[in-house]
XYZ file of C-alpha atoms in Angstrom:
215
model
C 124.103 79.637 107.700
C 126.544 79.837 105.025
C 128.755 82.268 104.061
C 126.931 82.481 100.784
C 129.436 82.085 97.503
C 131.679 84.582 98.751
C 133.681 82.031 100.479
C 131.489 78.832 100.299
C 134.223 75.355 99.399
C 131.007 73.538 98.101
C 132.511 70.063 96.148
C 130.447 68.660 93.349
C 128.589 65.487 94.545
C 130.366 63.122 92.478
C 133.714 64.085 94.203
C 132.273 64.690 97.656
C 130.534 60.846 97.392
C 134.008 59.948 95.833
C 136.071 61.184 99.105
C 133.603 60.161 101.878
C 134.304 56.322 101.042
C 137.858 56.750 101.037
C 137.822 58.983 104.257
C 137.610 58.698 108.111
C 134.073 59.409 109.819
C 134.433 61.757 112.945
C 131.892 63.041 115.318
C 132.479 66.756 116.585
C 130.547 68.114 118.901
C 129.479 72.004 119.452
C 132.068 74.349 120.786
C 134.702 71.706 119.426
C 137.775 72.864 117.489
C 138.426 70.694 114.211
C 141.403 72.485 113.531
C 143.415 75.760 115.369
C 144.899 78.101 113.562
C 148.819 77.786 113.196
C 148.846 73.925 113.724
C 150.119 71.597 110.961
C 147.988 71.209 108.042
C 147.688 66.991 107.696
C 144.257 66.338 106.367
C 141.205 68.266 105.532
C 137.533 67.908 106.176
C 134.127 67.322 104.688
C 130.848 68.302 106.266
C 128.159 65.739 106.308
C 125.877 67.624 108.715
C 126.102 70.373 111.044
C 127.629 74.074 110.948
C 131.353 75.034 111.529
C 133.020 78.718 111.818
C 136.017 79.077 110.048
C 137.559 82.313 112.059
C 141.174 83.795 111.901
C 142.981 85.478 115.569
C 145.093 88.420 114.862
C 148.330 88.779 117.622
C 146.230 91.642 119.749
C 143.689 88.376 120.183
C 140.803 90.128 117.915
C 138.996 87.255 115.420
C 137.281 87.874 112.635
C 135.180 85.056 111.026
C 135.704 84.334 107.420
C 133.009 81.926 106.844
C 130.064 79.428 107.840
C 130.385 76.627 106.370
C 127.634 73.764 105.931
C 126.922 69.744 105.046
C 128.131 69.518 101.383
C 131.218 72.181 102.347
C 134.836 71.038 102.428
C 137.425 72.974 104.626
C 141.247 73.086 105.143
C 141.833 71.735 101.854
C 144.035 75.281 100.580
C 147.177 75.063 103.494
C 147.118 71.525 103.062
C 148.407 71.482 99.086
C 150.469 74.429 99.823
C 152.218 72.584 103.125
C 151.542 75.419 105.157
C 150.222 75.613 108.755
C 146.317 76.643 109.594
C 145.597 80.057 108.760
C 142.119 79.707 110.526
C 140.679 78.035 113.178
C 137.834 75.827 112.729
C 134.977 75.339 115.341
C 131.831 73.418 115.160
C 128.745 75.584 115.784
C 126.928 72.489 116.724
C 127.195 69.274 116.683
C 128.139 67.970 113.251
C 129.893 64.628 111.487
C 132.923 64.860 109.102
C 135.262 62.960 107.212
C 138.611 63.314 107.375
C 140.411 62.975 104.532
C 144.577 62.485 104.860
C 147.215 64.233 102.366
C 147.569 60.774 101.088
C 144.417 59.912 99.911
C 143.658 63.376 98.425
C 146.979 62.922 96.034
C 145.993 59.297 95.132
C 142.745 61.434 94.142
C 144.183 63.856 92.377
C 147.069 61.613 90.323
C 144.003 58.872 89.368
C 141.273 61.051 87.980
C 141.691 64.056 85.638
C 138.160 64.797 86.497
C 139.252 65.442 90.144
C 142.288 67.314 89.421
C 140.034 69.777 87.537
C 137.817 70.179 90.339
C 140.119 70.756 92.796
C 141.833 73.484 90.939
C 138.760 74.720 90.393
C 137.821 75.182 93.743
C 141.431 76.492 94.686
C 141.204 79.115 92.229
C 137.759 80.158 93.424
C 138.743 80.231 96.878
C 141.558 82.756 95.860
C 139.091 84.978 93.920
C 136.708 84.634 97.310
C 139.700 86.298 99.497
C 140.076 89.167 97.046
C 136.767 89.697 96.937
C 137.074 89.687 101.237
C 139.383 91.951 100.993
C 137.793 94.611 98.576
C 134.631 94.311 101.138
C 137.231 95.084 104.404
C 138.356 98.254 101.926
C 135.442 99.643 101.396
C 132.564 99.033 103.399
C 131.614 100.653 106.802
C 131.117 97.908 109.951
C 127.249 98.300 109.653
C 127.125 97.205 106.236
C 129.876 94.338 106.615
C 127.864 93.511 109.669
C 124.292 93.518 107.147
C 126.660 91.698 104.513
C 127.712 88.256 106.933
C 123.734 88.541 107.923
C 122.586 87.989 104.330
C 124.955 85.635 103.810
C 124.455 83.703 106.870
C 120.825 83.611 106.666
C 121.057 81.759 103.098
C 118.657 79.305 103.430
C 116.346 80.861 106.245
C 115.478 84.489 107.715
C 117.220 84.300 110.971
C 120.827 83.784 112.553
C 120.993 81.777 115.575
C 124.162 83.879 116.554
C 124.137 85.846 119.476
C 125.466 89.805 119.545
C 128.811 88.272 121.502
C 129.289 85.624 118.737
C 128.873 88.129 115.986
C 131.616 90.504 117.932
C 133.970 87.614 118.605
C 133.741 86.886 114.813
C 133.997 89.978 113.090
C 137.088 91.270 115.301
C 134.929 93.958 116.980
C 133.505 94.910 120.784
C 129.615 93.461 121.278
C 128.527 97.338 122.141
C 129.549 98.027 117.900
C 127.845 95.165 117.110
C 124.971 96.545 119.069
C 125.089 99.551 117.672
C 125.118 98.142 113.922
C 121.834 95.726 114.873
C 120.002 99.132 116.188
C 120.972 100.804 112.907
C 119.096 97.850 111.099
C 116.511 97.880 113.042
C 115.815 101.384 112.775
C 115.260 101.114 108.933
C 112.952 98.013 109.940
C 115.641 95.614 107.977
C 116.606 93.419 110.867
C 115.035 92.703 114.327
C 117.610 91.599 116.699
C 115.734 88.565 118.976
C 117.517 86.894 122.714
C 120.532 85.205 121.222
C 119.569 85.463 117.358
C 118.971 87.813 114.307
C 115.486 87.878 112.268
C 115.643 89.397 108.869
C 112.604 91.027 108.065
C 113.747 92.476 105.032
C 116.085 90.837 102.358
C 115.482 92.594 99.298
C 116.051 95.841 101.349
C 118.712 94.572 103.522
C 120.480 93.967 100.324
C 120.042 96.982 98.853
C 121.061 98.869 101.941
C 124.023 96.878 102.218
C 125.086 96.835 98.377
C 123.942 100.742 98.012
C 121.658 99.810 95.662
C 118.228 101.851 95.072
């Protein structure tokens, strides 16, 4: 249940193979945080399997989830070249394995192979197009649509989300009775069918017309 391209940190193969040997192989389990927002940024993380929710707390103790992340998705890698604490908190969805990688060994990485260094900016300079692109969708888009939005893009490689109505709240920075209210919207225009602790989408090409305004 990715957050689609919009904020997906998917490395290339070659430098995802590259940085699991020279990393450290952890085992997180579900409702586990990897990292908490504000903490010191001293390594970041691959995902070799399972799901993790990269979510940010504002100070009136509202979140708002900025991504789903997947195996093949690296995370924490941004406050850790700019030496600056967690901006998100990280939580494992389920129970997933990782590999640590240390400041250390990503700047041996990046000083050794051009190749690397390319990627890496790369992927920095994607991630900052990804938070304009967040922020444009905050601007402009009502909560139902955001709401049909993080669906789509959560639901990448299959029709459901196995998030309850109280995750999706928590996540989005909003009360579970909006949420509600949002998921009977859908389902009123037969786009979404809102199951005991999941979402089915029943209609992509429409959900993402609906969402997108498209005709």
């Amino acid at each position: 249940m990715p957050y689609a391209t919009l904020t997906r940190d998917r490395l290339p193969p070659g430098l995802f193979d590259f940085l699991a040997v020279s990393g450290r192989r952890e085992h997180i389990a579900a409702g586990r945080l990897v990292y908490q927002q504000g903490s010191p940024a001293r390594s970041f993380s691959l995902i070799v399997s399972g799901q993790i929710s990269v979510f940010r707390s504002s100070e009136d103790g509202h979140s708002s989830v900025a991504a789903i992340l997947t195996a093949g998705d690296a995370f924490g890698l941004f406050p850790l070249l700019m030496k600056r604490p967690r901006s998100h908190t990280c939580e494992a969805i389920e129970d997933c394995d990782l590999i640590q990688i240390s400041v250390r060994e990503l700047w041996e990485l990046i000083d050794s192979s051009p190749s690397a260094r390319r990627e890496v900016i790369g992927l920095l300079s994607d991630r900052l197009g990804r938070a304009f692109d967040t922020l444009e969708e905050e601007r402009r888009l009502p909560l139902a649509r955001r709401l049909g939005k993080r669906l789509l893009e959560f639901s990448e490689f299959e029709d459901e989300v196995s998030l309850n109505q109280s995750r999706l709240a928590h996540q989005m920075g909003v009360s579970r009775n909006t949420i509600g209210t949002a998921l009977k919207k859908m389902s009123g225009l037969g786009l979404v069918r809102a199951n005991y602790g999941k979402t089915v989408i029943l209609d992509r090409p429409g959900l993402t017309r609906w969402v997108y305004g498209k005709k």
